[in-house]
PDB file of C-alpha atoms in Angstrom:
ATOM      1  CA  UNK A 312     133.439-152.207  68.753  1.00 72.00           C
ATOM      2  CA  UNK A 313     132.432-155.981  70.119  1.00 84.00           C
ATOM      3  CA  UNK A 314     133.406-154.926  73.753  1.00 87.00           C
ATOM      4  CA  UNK A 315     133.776-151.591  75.348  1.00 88.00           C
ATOM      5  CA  UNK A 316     135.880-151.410  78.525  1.00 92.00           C
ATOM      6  CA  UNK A 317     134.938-147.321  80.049  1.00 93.00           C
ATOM      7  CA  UNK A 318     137.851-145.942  81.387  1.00 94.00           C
ATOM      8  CA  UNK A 319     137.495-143.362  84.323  1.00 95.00           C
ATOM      9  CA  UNK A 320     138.623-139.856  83.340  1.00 91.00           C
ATOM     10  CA  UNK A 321     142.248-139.035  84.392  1.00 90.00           C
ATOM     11  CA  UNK A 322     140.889-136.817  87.104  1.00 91.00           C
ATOM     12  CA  UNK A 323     139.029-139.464  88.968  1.00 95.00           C
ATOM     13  CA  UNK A 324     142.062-142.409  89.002  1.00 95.00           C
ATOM     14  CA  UNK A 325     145.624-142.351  90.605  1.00 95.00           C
ATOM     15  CA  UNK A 326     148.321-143.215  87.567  1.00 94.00           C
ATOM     16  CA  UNK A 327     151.983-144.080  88.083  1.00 93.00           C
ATOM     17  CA  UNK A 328     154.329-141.047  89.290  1.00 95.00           C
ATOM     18  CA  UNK A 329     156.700-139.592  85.830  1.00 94.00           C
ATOM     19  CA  UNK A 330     160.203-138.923  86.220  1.00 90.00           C
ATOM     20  CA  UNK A 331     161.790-136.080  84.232  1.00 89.00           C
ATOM     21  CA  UNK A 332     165.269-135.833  83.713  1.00 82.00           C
ATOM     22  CA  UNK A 333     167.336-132.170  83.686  1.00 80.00           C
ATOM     23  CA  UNK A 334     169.573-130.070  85.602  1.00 80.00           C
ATOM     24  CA  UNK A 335     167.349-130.989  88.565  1.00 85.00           C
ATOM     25  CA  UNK A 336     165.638-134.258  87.898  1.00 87.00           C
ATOM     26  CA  UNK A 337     161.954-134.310  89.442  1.00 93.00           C
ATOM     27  CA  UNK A 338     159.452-136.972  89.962  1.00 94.00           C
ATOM     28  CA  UNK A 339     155.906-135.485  89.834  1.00 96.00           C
ATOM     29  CA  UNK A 340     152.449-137.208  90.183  1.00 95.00           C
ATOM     30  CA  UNK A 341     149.126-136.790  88.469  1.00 94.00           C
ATOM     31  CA  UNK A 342     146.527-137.904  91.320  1.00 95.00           C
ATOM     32  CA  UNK A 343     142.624-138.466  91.615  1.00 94.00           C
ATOM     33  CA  UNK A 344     140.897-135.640  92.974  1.00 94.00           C
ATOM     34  CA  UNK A 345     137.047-136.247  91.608  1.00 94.00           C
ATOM     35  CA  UNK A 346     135.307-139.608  92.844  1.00 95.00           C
ATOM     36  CA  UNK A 347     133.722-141.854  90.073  1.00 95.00           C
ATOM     37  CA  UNK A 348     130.941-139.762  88.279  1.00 94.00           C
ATOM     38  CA  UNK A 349     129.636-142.948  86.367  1.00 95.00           C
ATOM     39  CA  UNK A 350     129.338-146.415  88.271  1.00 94.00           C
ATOM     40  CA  UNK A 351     130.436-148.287  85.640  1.00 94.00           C
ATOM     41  CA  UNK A 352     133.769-147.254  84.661  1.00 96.00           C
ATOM     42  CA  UNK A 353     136.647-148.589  85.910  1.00 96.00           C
ATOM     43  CA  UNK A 354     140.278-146.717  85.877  1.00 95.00           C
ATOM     44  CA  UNK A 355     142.655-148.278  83.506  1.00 94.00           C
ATOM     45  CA  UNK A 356     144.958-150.300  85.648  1.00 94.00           C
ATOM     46  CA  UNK A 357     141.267-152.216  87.095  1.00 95.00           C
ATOM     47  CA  UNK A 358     140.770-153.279  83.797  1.00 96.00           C
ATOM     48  CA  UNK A 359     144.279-154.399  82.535  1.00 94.00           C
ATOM     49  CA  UNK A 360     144.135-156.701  86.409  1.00 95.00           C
ATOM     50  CA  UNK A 361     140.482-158.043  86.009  1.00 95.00           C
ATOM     51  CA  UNK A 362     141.892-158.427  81.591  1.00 95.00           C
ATOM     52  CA  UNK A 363     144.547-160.775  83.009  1.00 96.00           C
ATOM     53  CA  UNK A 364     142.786-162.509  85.441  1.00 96.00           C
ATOM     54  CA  UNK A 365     139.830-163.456  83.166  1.00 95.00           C
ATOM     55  CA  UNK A 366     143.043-164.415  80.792  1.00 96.00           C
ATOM     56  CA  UNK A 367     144.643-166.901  83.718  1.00 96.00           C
ATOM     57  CA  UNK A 368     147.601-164.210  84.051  1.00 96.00           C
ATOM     58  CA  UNK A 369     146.265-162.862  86.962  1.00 95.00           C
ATOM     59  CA  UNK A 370     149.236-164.095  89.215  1.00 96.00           C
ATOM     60  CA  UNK A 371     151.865-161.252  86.896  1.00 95.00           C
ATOM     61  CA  UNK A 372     149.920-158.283  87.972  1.00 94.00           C
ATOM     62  CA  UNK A 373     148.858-159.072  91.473  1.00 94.00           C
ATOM     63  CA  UNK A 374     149.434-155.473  92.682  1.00 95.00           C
ATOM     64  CA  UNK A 375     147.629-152.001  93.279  1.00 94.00           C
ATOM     65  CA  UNK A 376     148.244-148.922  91.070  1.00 95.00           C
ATOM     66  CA  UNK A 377     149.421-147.457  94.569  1.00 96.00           C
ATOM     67  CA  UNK A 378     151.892-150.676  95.169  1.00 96.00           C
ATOM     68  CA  UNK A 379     153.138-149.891  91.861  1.00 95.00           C
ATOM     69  CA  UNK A 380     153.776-146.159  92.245  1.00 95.00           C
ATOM     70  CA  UNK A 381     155.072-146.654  96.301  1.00 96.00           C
ATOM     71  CA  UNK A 382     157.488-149.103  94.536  1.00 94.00           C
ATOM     72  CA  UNK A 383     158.486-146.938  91.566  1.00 93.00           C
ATOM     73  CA  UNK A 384     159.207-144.192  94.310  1.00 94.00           C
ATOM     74  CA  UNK A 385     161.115-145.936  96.893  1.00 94.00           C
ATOM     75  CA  UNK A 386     164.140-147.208  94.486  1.00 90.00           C
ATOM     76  CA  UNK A 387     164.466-143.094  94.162  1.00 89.00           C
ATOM     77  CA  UNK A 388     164.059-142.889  97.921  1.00 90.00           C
ATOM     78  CA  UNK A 389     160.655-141.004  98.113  1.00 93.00           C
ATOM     79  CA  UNK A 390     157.383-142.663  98.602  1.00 95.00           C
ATOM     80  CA  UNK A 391     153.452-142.423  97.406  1.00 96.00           C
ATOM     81  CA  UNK A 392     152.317-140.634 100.579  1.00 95.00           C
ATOM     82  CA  UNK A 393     155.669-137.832 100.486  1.00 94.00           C
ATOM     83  CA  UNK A 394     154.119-136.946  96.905  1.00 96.00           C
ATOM     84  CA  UNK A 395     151.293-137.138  97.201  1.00 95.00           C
ATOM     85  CA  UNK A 396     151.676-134.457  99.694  1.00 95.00           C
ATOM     86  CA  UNK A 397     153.766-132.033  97.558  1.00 94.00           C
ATOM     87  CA  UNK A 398     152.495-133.067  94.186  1.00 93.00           C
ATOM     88  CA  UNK A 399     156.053-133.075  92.915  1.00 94.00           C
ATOM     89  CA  UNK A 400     160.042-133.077  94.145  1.00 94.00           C
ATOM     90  CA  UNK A 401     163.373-131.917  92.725  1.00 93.00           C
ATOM     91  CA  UNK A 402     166.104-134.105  93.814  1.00 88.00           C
ATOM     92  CA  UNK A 403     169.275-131.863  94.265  1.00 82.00           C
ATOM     93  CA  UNK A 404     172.495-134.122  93.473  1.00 72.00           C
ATOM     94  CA  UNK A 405     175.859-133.904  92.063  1.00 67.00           C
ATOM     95  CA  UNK A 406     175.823-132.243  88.761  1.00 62.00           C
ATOM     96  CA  UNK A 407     176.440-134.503  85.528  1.00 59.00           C
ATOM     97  CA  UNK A 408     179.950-134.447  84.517  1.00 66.00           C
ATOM     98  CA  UNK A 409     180.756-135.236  80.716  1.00 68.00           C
ATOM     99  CA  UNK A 410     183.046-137.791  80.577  1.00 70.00           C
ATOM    100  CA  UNK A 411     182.119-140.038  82.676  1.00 67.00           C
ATOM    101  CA  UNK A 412     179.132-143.145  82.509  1.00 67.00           C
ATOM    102  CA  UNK A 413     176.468-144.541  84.694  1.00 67.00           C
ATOM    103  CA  UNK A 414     176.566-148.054  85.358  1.00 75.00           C
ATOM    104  CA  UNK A 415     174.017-149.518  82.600  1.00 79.00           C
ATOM    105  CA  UNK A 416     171.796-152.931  83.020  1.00 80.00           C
ATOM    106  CA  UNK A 417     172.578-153.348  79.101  1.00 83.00           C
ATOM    107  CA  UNK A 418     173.965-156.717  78.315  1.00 80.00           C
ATOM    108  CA  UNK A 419     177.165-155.110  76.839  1.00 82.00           C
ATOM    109  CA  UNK A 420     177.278-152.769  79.599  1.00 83.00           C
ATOM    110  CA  UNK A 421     177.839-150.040  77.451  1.00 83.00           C
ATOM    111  CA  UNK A 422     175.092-147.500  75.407  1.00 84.00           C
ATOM    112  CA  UNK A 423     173.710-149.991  72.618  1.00 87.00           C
ATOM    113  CA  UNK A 424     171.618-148.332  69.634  1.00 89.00           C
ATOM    114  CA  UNK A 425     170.738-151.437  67.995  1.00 90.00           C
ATOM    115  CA  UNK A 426     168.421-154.095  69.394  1.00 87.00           C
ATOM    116  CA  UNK A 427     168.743-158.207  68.449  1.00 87.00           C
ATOM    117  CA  UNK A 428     164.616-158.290  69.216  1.00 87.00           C
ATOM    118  CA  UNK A 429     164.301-156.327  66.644  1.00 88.00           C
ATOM    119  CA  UNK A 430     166.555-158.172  64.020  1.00 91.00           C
ATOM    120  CA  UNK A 431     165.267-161.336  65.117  1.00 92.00           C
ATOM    121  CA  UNK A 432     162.064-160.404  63.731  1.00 92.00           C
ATOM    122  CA  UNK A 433     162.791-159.320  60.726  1.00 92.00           C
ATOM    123  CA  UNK A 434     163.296-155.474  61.056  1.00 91.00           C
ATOM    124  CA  UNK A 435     166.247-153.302  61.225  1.00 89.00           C
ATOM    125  CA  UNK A 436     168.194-153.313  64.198  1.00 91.00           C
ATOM    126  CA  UNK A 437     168.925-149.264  64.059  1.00 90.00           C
ATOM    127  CA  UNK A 438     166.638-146.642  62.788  1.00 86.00           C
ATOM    128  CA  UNK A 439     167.092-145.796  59.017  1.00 88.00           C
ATOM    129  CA  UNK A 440     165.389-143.655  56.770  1.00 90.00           C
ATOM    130  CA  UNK A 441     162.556-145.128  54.934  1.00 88.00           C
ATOM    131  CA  UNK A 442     160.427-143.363  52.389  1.00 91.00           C
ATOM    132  CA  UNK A 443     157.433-141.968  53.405  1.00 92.00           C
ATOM    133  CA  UNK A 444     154.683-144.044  52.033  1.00 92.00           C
ATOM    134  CA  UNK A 445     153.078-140.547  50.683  1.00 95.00           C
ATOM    135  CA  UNK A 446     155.028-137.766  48.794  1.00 95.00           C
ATOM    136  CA  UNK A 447     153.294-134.013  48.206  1.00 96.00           C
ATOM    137  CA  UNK A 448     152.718-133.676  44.546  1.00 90.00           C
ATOM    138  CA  UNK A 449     149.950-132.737  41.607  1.00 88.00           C
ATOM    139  CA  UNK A 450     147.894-130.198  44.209  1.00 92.00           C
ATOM    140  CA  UNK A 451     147.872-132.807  46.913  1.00 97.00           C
ATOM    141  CA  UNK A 452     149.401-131.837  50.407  1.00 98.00           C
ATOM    142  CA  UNK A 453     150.663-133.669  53.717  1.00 98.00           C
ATOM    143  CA  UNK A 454     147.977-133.852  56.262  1.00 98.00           C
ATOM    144  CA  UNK A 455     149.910-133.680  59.322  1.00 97.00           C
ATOM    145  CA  UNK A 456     148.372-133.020  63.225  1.00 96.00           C
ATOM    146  CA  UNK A 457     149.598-132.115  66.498  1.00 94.00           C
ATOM    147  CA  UNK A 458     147.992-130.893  69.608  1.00 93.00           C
ATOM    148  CA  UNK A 459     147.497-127.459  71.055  1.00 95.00           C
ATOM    149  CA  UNK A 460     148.325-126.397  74.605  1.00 92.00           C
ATOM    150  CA  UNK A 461     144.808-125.734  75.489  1.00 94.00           C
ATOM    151  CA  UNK A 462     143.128-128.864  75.276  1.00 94.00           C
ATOM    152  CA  UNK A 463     144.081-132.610  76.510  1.00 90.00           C
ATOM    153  CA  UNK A 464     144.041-135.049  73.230  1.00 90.00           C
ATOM    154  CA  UNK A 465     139.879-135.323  72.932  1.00 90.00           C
ATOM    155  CA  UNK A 466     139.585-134.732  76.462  1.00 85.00           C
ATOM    156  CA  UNK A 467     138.949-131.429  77.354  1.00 92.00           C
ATOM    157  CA  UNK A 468     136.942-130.473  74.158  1.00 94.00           C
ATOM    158  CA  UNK A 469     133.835-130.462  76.160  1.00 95.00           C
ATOM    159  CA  UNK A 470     135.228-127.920  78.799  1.00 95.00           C
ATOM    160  CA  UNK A 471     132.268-125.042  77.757  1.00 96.00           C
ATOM    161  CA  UNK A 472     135.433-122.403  79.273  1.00 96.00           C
ATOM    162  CA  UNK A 473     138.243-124.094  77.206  1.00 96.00           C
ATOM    163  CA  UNK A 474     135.592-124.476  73.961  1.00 96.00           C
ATOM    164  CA  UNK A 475     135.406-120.869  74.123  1.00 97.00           C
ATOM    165  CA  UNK A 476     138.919-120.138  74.272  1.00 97.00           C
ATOM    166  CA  UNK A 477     139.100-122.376  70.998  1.00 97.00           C
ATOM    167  CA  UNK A 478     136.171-120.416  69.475  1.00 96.00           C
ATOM    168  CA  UNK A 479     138.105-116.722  70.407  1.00 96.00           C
ATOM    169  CA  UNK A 480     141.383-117.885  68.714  1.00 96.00           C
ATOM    170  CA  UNK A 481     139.566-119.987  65.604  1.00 97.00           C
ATOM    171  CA  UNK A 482     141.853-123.277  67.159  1.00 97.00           C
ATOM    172  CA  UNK A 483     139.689-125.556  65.025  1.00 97.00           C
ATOM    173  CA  UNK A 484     141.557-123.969  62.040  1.00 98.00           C
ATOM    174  CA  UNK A 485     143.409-126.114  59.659  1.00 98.00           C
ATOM    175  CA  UNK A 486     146.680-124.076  58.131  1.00 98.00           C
ATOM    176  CA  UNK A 487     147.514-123.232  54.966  1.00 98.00           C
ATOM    177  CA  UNK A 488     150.767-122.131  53.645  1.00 98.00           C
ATOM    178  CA  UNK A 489     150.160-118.226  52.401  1.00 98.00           C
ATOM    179  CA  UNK A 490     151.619-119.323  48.806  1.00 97.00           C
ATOM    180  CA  UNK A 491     149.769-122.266  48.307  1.00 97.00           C
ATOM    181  CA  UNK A 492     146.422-119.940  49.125  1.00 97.00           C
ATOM    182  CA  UNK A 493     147.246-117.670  47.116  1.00 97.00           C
ATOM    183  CA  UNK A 494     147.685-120.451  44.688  1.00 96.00           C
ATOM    184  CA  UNK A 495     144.323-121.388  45.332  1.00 96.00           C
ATOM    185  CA  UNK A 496     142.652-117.991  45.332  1.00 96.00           C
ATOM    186  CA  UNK A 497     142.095-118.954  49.477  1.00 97.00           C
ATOM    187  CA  UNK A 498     141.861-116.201  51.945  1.00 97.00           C
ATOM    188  CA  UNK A 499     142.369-116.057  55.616  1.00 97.00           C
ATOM    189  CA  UNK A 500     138.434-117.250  56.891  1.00 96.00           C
ATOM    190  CA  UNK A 501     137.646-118.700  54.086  1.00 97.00           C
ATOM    191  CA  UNK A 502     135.374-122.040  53.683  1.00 97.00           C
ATOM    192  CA  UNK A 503     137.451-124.257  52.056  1.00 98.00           C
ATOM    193  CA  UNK A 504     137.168-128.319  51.455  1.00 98.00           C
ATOM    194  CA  UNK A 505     139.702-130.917  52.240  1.00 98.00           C
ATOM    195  CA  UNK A 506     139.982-134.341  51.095  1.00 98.00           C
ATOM    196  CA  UNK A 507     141.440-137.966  51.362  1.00 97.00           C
ATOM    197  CA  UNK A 508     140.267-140.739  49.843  1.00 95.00           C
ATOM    198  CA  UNK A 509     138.456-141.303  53.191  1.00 95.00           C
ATOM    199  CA  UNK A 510     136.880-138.667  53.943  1.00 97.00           C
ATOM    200  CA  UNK A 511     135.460-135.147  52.470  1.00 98.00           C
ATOM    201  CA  UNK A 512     135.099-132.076  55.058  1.00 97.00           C
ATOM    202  CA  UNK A 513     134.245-128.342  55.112  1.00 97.00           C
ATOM    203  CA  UNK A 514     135.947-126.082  57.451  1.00 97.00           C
ATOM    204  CA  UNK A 515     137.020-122.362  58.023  1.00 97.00           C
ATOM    205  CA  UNK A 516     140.995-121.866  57.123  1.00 98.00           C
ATOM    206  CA  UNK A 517     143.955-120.603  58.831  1.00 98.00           C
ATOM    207  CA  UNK A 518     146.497-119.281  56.044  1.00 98.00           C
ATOM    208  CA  UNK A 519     149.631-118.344  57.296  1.00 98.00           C
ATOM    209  CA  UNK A 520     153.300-118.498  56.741  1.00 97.00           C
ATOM    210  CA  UNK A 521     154.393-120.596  59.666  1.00 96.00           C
ATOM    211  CA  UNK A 522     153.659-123.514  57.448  1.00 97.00           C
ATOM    212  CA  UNK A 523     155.262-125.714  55.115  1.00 97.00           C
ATOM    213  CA  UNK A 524     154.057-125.061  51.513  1.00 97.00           C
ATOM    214  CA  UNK A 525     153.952-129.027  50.979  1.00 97.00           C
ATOM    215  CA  UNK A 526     151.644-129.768  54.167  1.00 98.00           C
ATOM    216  CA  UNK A 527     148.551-128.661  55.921  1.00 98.00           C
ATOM    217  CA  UNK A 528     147.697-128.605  60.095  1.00 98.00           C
ATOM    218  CA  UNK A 529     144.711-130.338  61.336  1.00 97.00           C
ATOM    219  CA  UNK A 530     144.521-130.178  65.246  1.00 97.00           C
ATOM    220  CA  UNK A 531     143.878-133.323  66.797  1.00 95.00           C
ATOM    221  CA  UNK A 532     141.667-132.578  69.368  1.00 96.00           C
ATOM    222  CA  UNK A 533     137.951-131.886  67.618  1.00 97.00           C
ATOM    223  CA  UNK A 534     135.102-133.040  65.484  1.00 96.00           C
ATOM    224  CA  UNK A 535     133.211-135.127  67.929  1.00 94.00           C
ATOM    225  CA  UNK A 536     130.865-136.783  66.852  1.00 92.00           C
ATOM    226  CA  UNK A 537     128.858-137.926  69.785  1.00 92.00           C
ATOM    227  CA  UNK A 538     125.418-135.486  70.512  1.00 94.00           C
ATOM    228  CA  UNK A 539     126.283-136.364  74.469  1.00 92.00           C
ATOM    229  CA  UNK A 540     128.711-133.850  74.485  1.00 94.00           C
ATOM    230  CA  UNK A 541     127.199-131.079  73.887  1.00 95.00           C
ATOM    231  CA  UNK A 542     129.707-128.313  73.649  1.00 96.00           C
ATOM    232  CA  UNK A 543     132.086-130.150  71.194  1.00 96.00           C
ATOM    233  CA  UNK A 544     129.728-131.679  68.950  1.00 96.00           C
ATOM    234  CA  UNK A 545     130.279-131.042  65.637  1.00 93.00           C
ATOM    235  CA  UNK A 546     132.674-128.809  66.429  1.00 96.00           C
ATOM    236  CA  UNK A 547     135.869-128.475  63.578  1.00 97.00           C
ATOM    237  CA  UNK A 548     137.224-131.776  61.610  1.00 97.00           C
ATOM    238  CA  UNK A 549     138.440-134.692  63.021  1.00 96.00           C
ATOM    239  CA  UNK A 550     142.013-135.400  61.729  1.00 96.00           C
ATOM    240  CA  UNK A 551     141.326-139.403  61.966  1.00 95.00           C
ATOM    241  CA  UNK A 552     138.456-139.284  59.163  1.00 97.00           C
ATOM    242  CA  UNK A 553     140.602-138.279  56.871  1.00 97.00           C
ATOM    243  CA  UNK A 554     143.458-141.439  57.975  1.00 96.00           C
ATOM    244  CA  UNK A 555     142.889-144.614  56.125  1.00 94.00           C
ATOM    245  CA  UNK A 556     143.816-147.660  58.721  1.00 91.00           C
ATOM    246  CA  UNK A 557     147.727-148.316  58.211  1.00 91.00           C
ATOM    247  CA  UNK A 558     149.472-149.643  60.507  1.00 91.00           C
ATOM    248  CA  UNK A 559     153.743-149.364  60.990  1.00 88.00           C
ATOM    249  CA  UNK A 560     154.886-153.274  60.380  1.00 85.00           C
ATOM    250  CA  UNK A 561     156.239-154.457  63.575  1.00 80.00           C
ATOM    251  CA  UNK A 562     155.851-151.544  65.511  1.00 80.00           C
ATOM    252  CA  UNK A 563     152.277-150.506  65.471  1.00 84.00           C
ATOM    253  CA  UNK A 564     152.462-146.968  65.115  1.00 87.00           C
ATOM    254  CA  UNK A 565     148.777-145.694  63.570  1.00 90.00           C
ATOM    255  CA  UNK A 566     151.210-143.446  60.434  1.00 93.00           C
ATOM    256  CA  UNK A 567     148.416-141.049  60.795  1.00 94.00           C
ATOM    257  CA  UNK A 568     150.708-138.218  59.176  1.00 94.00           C
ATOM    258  CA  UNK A 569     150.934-140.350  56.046  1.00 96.00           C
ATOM    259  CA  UNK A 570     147.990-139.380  54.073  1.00 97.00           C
ATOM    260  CA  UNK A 571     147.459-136.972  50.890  1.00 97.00           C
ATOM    261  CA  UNK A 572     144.699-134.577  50.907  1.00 98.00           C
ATOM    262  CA  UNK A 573     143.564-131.631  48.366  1.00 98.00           C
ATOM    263  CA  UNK A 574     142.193-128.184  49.436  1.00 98.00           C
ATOM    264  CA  UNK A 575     139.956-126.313  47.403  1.00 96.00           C
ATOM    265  CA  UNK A 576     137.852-123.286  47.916  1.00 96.00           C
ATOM    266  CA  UNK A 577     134.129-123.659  48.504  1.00 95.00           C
ATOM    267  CA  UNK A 578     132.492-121.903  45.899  1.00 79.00           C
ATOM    268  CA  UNK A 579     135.634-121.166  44.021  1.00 56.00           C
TER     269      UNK A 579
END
């Protein structure tokens, strides 16, 4: 990297309030409750204000995180200091009834599912299907990744109490589809290597049936690679080694579940 801006931890910085829709819609709020534990980080919203400023666009975000939120909250009628308080609110209204429609800001005034900004520049105004730019075929499987509900993206990896909870219930595990194992002559706990044409790792194996024969499951949240943290460090595979850099035309998206690998046994 040429510049590195440190962002705080999401413990130690206030973020906007989220608003969940439902039977009973609720606004909740994720708050700071550590102080700073390194000087020189700033949280996120600091950065993007002192970013524009330095830029000469200072004057479009000349507001607080906490003007933002108290102004997100009021046009709901709440405010930052009522949730603050209670962490989060149900708002109990009249049911939805099918049949009838909310007055929409649209410029039709009506649902659209197609967007001119996006035709304008060249892309399809509605989703379509497009090929996937990889297809499953000659021993070579989908590398696809999610994240599990015990750890935060990268986050949390370091947690020694959460680490352990991954070590107890082998979360670092990649899955393999119990026919394509067998396939392979691969056993549950067995060291097996996977592949891209970016990167080569070793790793224990999950094999299982609650997985598509054409894919395999790489969480997303280990193989750190920085010594400073101690407890994940060199801890499982990091799905992103294995991702060349490809980039979805227009939209940005990283296509990180569009890469080939093969799995073989170690040893075998």
């Amino acid at each position: 990297a040429h510049y590195v801006l440190p962002d705080t931890s999401y413990l130690e910085r206030l973020e906007a309030p989220e608003l969940f829709a439902g039977i009973k819609p609720t606004a909740v709020l994720r708050d700071k409750v550590l102080e700073k534990i390194h000087a020189e980080t700033r949280p996120v919203d600091q950065i993007f204000t002192e970013l524009a400023q330095a830029c000469g666009v200072g004057q479009y975000f000349d507001f607080t995180v906490e003007e933002l939120a108290d102004a997100q909250l009021k046009s709901i009628g709440l405010s930052l200091s009522a949730l603050q308080a209670s962490g989060s609110v149900q708002f109990e209204g009249e049911p939805f009834a099918y049949g009838t429609l909310p007055d929409l800001t649209t410029a039709t005034g009506t649902f659209q599912f197609t967007s001119e900004a996006c035709e304008k520049a060249g892309f399809t105004p509605s989703p379509e299907w497009i090929e996937p730019m990889v297809t499953p075929e000659s021993g070579k499987l989908r590398l696809i990744s999610g994240e599990q509900a015990v750890q935060t993206h990268t986050l949390t990896a370091n947690i020694p109490d959460l680490m352990r909870v991954t070590e107890n219930y082998r979360l670092t595990d990649p899955w393999l589809n119990a026919g394509v194992a067998e396939q392979l002559d691969i056993r549950d706990g067995d060291t097996i290597e996977l592949s891209s044409e970016s990167f080569t790792g070793r790793t224990r194996v999950h094999v299982t049936e609650a997985i598509n024969p054409t894919a395999v499951y790489l969480p997303s949240h280990y193989g750190c690679t920085s010594k400073e943290l101690k407890t994940a460090y060199g801890v499982g595979l990091r799905q992103m080694d294995f991702v060349p850099l490809q980039l979805e035309p227009g939209y940005g998206s990283a296509m990180s579940q569009e890469v080939l690998v093969t799995v073989k046994k170690v040893g075998a």
